[in-house]
CSV table of C-alpha atoms in Angstrom, one decimal:
chain,number,residue,atom,x,y,z
W,1,MET,CA,12.9,31.5,-12.3
W,2,ASN,CA,12.3,33.4,-9.1
W,3,PHE,CA,9.8,33.3,-6.3
W,4,SER,CA,7.5,36.4,-8.1
W,5,PHE,CA,7.3,34.0,-11.2
W,6,LEU,CA,6.6,31.3,-9.2
W,7,THR,CA,3.8,32.3,-7.0
W,8,ALA,CA,2.1,34.6,-10.0
W,9,PHE,CA,1.1,31.2,-11.6
W,10,LEU,CA,1.5,28.5,-9.1
W,11,PHE,CA,-1.1,29.5,-6.5
W,12,PRO,CA,-4.0,30.4,-8.9
W,13,ILE,CA,-3.2,27.4,-11.3
W,14,LEU,CA,-3.5,25.0,-8.3
W,15,ALA,CA,-6.6,26.7,-7.0
W,16,GLY,CA,-8.4,26.8,-10.8
W,17,LEU,CA,-7.4,23.4,-10.8
W,18,MET,CA,-8.7,22.1,-7.3
W,19,TYR,CA,-12.2,24.0,-8.0
W,20,PHE,CA,-12.5,22.0,-11.5
W,21,VAL,CA,-11.5,18.8,-9.5
W,22,MET,CA,-14.6,19.5,-7.3
W,23,ALA,CA,-16.9,20.5,-9.7
W,24,ALA,CA,-15.9,17.5,-11.6
W,25,GLU,CA,-16.7,15.6,-8.1
W,26,VAL,CA,-20.3,17.2,-7.4
W,27,ARG,CA,-21.3,16.0,-11.1
W,28,ARG,CA,-20.4,12.2,-9.7
W,29,THR,CA,-21.5,12.2,-6.3
W,30,SER,CA,-25.1,13.9,-8.0
W,31,LYS,CA,-25.6,10.7,-9.9
W,32,PHE,CA,-26.1,9.0,-6.5
W,33,ARG,CA,-27.6,11.9,-4.2
W,34,SER,CA,-29.4,14.4,-6.0
W,35,MET,CA,-32.9,12.6,-5.6
W,36,MET,CA,-31.9,13.2,-1.6
W,37,PHE,CA,-30.7,16.3,-1.8
W,38,GLY,CA,-32.2,18.0,-5.5
W,39,ASP,CA,-30.7,18.0,-8.9
W,40,ILE,CA,-31.3,22.1,-9.0
W,41,GLY,CA,-28.8,22.5,-5.8
W,42,PHE,CA,-26.3,20.3,-7.3
W,43,LYS,CA,-26.3,21.9,-10.5
W,44,LYS,CA,-25.5,25.1,-8.7
W,45,ILE,CA,-22.9,24.5,-6.9
W,46,GLU,CA,-21.6,22.8,-9.9
W,47,ALA,CA,-21.8,25.5,-11.7
W,48,ALA,CA,-20.5,27.8,-8.8
W,49,PHE,CA,-17.1,25.5,-8.6
W,50,ILE,CA,-17.0,25.5,-12.4
W,51,MET,CA,-16.8,29.7,-12.2
W,52,PHE,CA,-14.6,29.6,-9.3
W,53,GLY,CA,-12.1,27.8,-11.6
W,54,ILE,CA,-12.3,30.0,-14.1
W,55,TYR,CA,-11.9,33.0,-11.7
W,56,PHE,CA,-8.8,31.3,-10.3
W,57,ILE,CA,-6.8,30.1,-13.1
W,58,THR,CA,-7.2,33.4,-15.6
W,59,ARG,CA,-5.2,35.3,-12.6
W,60,PRO,CA,-1.8,35.1,-14.5
W,61,LEU,CA,-3.6,36.8,-17.7
W,62,GLN,CA,-3.9,40.0,-15.4
W,63,ASN,CA,0.3,39.9,-15.3
W,64,ILE,CA,1.4,38.2,-18.8
W,65,LEU,CA,-0.8,40.4,-21.3
W,66,GLY,CA,1.5,43.2,-21.2
W,67,PRO,CA,1.4,46.6,-19.1
W,68,HIS,CA,-1.2,49.4,-18.3
W,69,PRO,CA,-4.2,48.9,-19.2
W,70,MET,CA,-3.9,45.3,-19.8
W,71,PRO,CA,-3.8,44.3,-15.6
W,72,LEU,CA,-6.6,47.3,-15.1
W,73,ILE,CA,-8.6,45.4,-17.5
W,74,VAL,CA,-8.3,42.3,-16.6
W,75,ASN,CA,-8.4,42.9,-12.5
W,76,CYS,CA,-11.6,44.7,-13.4
W,77,LEU,CA,-13.3,41.7,-15.3
W,78,ARG,CA,-12.1,39.1,-13.1
W,79,GLN,CA,-13.4,40.7,-9.5
W,80,PHE,CA,-16.5,41.9,-11.3
W,81,PHE,CA,-17.1,38.1,-12.2
W,82,LEU,CA,-16.4,37.0,-8.4
W,83,MET,CA,-18.8,39.8,-6.9
W,84,ALA,CA,-21.4,40.3,-9.5
W,85,VAL,CA,-21.7,36.5,-10.6
W,86,ILE,CA,-19.6,33.7,-8.9
W,87,ALA,CA,-20.6,35.2,-4.7
W,88,PRO,CA,-24.2,35.6,-5.4
W,89,SER,CA,-24.6,32.2,-7.0
W,90,ILE,CA,-22.7,30.5,-4.2
W,91,LEU,CA,-25.5,32.0,-2.2
W,92,VAL,CA,-28.2,30.9,-4.2
W,93,ALA,CA,-26.8,27.5,-4.6
W,94,ILE,CA,-27.0,27.1,-0.8
W,95,PHE,CA,-30.6,28.3,-0.8
W,96,HIS,CA,-31.0,25.2,-3.0
W,97,TRP,CA,-28.4,22.4,-1.7
W,98,VAL,CA,-29.2,22.8,1.7
W,99,PRO,CA,-33.0,22.1,1.9
W,100,THR,CA,-35.9,23.7,2.8
W,101,PRO,CA,-39.8,22.9,2.2
W,102,SER,CA,-40.2,26.2,-0.2
W,103,GLY,CA,-36.8,26.3,-1.9
W,104,ALA,CA,-34.9,29.6,-2.2
W,105,PRO,CA,-37.3,32.9,-2.5
W,106,HIS,CA,-37.1,34.5,-5.9
W,107,SER,CA,-36.4,38.1,-3.9
W,108,SER,CA,-33.4,36.3,-2.5
W,109,LYS,CA,-32.3,35.6,-6.0
W,110,PHE,CA,-32.6,38.9,-7.2
W,111,ALA,CA,-31.7,41.0,-4.1
W,112,SER,CA,-28.3,38.7,-4.2
W,113,TYR,CA,-27.4,39.5,-7.9
W,114,THR,CA,-28.5,43.2,-7.8
W,115,VAL,CA,-26.1,43.5,-5.0
W,116,GLY,CA,-23.5,41.9,-6.2
W,117,ILE,CA,-23.8,44.1,-9.5
W,118,LEU,CA,-23.9,47.0,-7.9
W,119,MET,CA,-20.7,45.7,-5.7
W,120,GLY,CA,-18.8,45.0,-8.8
W,121,ILE,CA,-20.0,48.1,-10.4
W,122,ILE,CA,-18.5,50.5,-8.2
W,123,PHE,CA,-15.5,48.6,-7.4
W,124,ILE,CA,-14.6,49.0,-11.4
W,125,LEU,CA,-15.3,52.3,-11.3
W,126,LEU,CA,-12.7,52.9,-7.8
W,127,ASN,CA,-10.5,50.9,-9.4
W,128,THR,CA,-10.4,53.0,-13.3
W,129,LEU,CA,-9.5,56.0,-10.9
W,130,ALA,CA,-7.1,54.6,-8.9
W,131,VAL,CA,-5.3,52.8,-10.8
W,132,THR,CA,-2.7,55.1,-13.1
W,133,GLY,CA,0.0,52.7,-14.4
W,134,SER,CA,1.8,49.2,-14.0
W,135,LYS,CA,4.9,48.1,-12.8
W,136,VAL,CA,7.3,45.1,-13.7
W,137,LEU,CA,6.3,42.4,-11.3
W,138,SER,CA,9.3,39.9,-12.6
W,139,ILE,CA,11.0,38.9,-16.0
W,140,TRP,CA,11.8,35.3,-17.0
W,141,GLY,CA,13.6,34.7,-20.1
W,142,SER,CA,11.3,36.2,-22.4
W,143,ILE,CA,8.1,36.7,-20.7
W,144,THR,CA,7.6,40.2,-18.4
W,145,LEU,CA,4.5,40.5,-15.8
W,146,TYR,CA,3.3,43.2,-14.9
W,147,ASP,CA,1.0,44.9,-12.2
W,148,PRO,CA,-1.4,47.4,-11.8
W,149,VAL,CA,-0.3,50.3,-9.0
W,150,TRP,CA,-2.4,52.5,-7.4
W,151,PHE,CA,-1.7,56.2,-7.3
W,152,LYS,CA,1.3,56.2,-9.0
W,153,SER,CA,2.6,59.7,-7.9
W,154,ALA,CA,0.8,59.6,-4.3
W,155,ASN,CA,-0.4,57.6,-1.8
W,156,PRO,CA,-3.9,56.3,-1.8
W,157,PRO,CA,-6.7,58.2,0.1
W,158,ILE,CA,-7.6,55.9,2.9
W,159,GLN,CA,-11.2,57.4,1.8
W,160,LEU,CA,-10.8,55.3,-1.2
W,161,ILE,CA,-8.8,52.1,0.3
W,162,LEU,CA,-12.2,51.8,2.6
W,163,ILE,CA,-15.2,51.9,0.2
W,164,HIS,CA,-12.5,49.4,-1.9
W,165,LEU,CA,-12.8,47.0,1.2
W,166,ILE,CA,-16.0,47.5,2.1
W,167,CYS,CA,-17.6,47.0,-1.3
W,168,GLN,CA,-15.3,43.6,-1.2
W,169,PHE,CA,-16.6,42.8,2.3
W,170,VAL,CA,-20.4,42.9,0.7
W,171,SER,CA,-19.4,40.8,-2.1
W,172,PRO,CA,-17.9,37.9,-1.9
W,173,VAL,CA,-16.9,38.1,2.1
W,174,GLY,CA,-20.7,38.6,3.1
W,175,PHE,CA,-22.6,36.4,0.6
W,176,LEU,CA,-20.0,33.8,1.7
W,177,LEU,CA,-20.3,34.2,5.8
W,178,LEU,CA,-24.1,34.6,4.8
W,179,ALA,CA,-23.7,31.2,3.5
W,180,ALA,CA,-22.1,29.9,6.1
W,181,ALA,CA,-25.1,31.2,8.6
W,182,TYR,CA,-27.4,29.8,6.6
W,183,VAL,CA,-25.7,26.5,6.6
W,184,ARG,CA,-24.7,26.5,10.3
W,185,HIS,CA,-29.1,27.3,11.0
W,186,ARG,CA,-29.8,24.1,9.3
W,187,ARG,CA,-27.2,21.9,10.8
W,188,HIS,CA,-28.5,22.9,13.9
W,189,ASN,CA,-31.8,22.4,13.1
W,190,TYR,CA,-31.5,19.1,11.1
W,191,GLN,CA,-34.8,17.2,12.0
W,192,LEU,CA,-33.0,13.8,10.2
W,193,ALA,CA,-29.6,13.8,11.9
W,194,ASN,CA,-30.3,10.2,13.4
W,195,ILE,CA,-30.9,8.9,9.9
W,196,TYR,CA,-28.7,10.1,7.9
W,197,ASN,CA,-26.3,11.0,10.9
W,198,LEU,CA,-23.4,12.3,8.9
W,199,ILE,CA,-25.3,15.1,7.2
W,200,PRO,CA,-24.2,17.6,10.4
W,201,THR,CA,-20.8,16.6,9.7
W,202,LYS,CA,-20.8,17.4,5.7
W,203,TRP,CA,-22.5,20.5,6.7
W,204,ARG,CA,-19.9,21.0,9.4
W,205,TYR,CA,-16.9,21.0,6.7
W,206,LEU,CA,-19.1,23.0,4.4
W,207,GLU,CA,-19.5,25.7,7.0
W,208,ALA,CA,-15.8,25.8,7.3
W,209,SER,CA,-14.7,26.0,3.8
W,210,LEU,CA,-16.9,29.2,3.7
W,211,ILE,CA,-15.6,30.6,6.8
W,212,ILE,CA,-12.2,29.8,5.5
W,213,PHE,CA,-12.7,31.3,2.3
W,214,ALA,CA,-14.3,34.3,3.7
W,215,GLY,CA,-11.7,34.8,6.4
W,216,SER,CA,-9.0,34.9,3.8
W,217,PHE,CA,-10.4,37.9,2.5
W,218,ILE,CA,-10.9,39.9,5.4
W,219,VAL,CA,-6.9,39.2,6.4
W,220,ALA,CA,-6.0,40.4,3.3
W,221,GLY,CA,-7.9,43.5,3.8
W,222,LEU,CA,-6.8,44.2,6.9
W,223,THR,CA,-3.3,43.8,5.4
W,224,THR,CA,-4.1,46.5,2.9
W,225,LEU,CA,-5.5,48.3,5.4
W,226,PHE,CA,-2.7,48.5,8.1
W,227,GLY,CA,0.2,48.0,5.7
W,228,ASN,CA,1.0,49.1,2.1
W,229,TYR,CA,-1.7,49.0,0.0
W,230,TYR,CA,-0.5,47.1,-3.2
W,231,THR,CA,1.4,44.6,-1.7
W,232,TYR,CA,0.9,40.4,-2.3
W,233,ILE,CA,-2.0,40.3,-0.7
W,234,TRP,CA,-3.3,38.0,-3.3
W,235,ILE,CA,-1.5,34.9,-2.2
W,236,ILE,CA,-3.4,35.0,0.9
W,237,TYR,CA,-6.4,34.7,-0.5
W,238,PHE,CA,-5.6,31.8,-3.0
W,239,VAL,CA,-4.2,29.8,-0.2
W,240,GLY,CA,-7.2,30.6,1.8
W,241,ALA,CA,-9.0,28.9,-1.1
W,242,LEU,CA,-7.0,26.1,-1.4
W,243,VAL,CA,-7.3,25.1,2.5
W,244,SER,CA,-10.9,25.8,1.5
W,245,GLY,CA,-11.3,23.3,-1.1
W,246,PHE,CA,-9.8,21.0,1.2
W,247,PHE,CA,-12.9,21.1,3.4
W,248,GLU,CA,-15.6,21.5,0.6
W,249,MET,CA,-13.9,18.3,-0.7
W,250,LYS,CA,-14.4,16.7,2.4
W,251,SER,CA,-17.7,17.9,2.4
W,252,ILE,CA,-18.8,16.7,-0.8
W,253,LYS,CA,-17.3,13.2,-0.8
W,254,LEU,CA,-18.5,12.1,2.9
W,255,PRO,CA,-21.7,9.7,2.2
W,256,PRO,CA,-24.9,10.8,4.3
W,257,ARG,CA,-25.1,8.0,6.6
W,258,ASN,CA,-23.0,5.8,7.3
W,259,THR,CA,-22.3,3.0,5.5
W,260,PRO,CA,-24.7,3.9,2.5
W,261,LYS,CA,-24.6,1.2,0.6
W,262,ASP,CA,-27.9,2.5,-1.8
W,263,LEU,CA,-25.8,5.3,-2.4
W,264,LYS,CA,-22.7,3.9,-3.7
């Protein structure tokens, strides 16, 4: 079993399992804290984690289902799911989970999903134009892994690469950074910090997890822009997802105040 085969399965499966565990932890925690932070917010966060788990754990399907066009089809479906559904859901969930007097405006939900869907459509159109075949990534026994290839006969135009990266910078990166900025704003203006004294720390972990995950996409994008376009850059954001999940788990498990006997 070579390194390519291991990394094609190990990192996405670990990331997917971690987010499923986080979703289960949110459900367990919400039984004790939903009255304080809102049942809707916890349900949306749980759903977002489940969707992230599905997104990561299905990554091996991109390689194992056969040659072109299967890697292209799976990649388009997964990325559209991330850009048009998961990333907007995370942002809307943060609007609900971080309490405000009026909750999340309907206009913000509509705008989030509309922009996400638009970016996802552009990504798919660009991907179908750019991917012209597939290559063998690894062979292990009777299993052959395939990867899509951008412009098999020529180098990809820089304009297409930039459009490709800008779409992903808007969603999911932009949505994650916007969610992190919103959490930071609420953390610095939290009026009950003297009572629920661990809430600012909880939100600091949450903010860090969002920034780390968004940052992993940015690093992968810069690697793409200044290196070979189709490399194993996906490993970067899978590792980012694992680190981000660790910080998010810390945020979830941390109680809202010291010795919260009534919340155990």
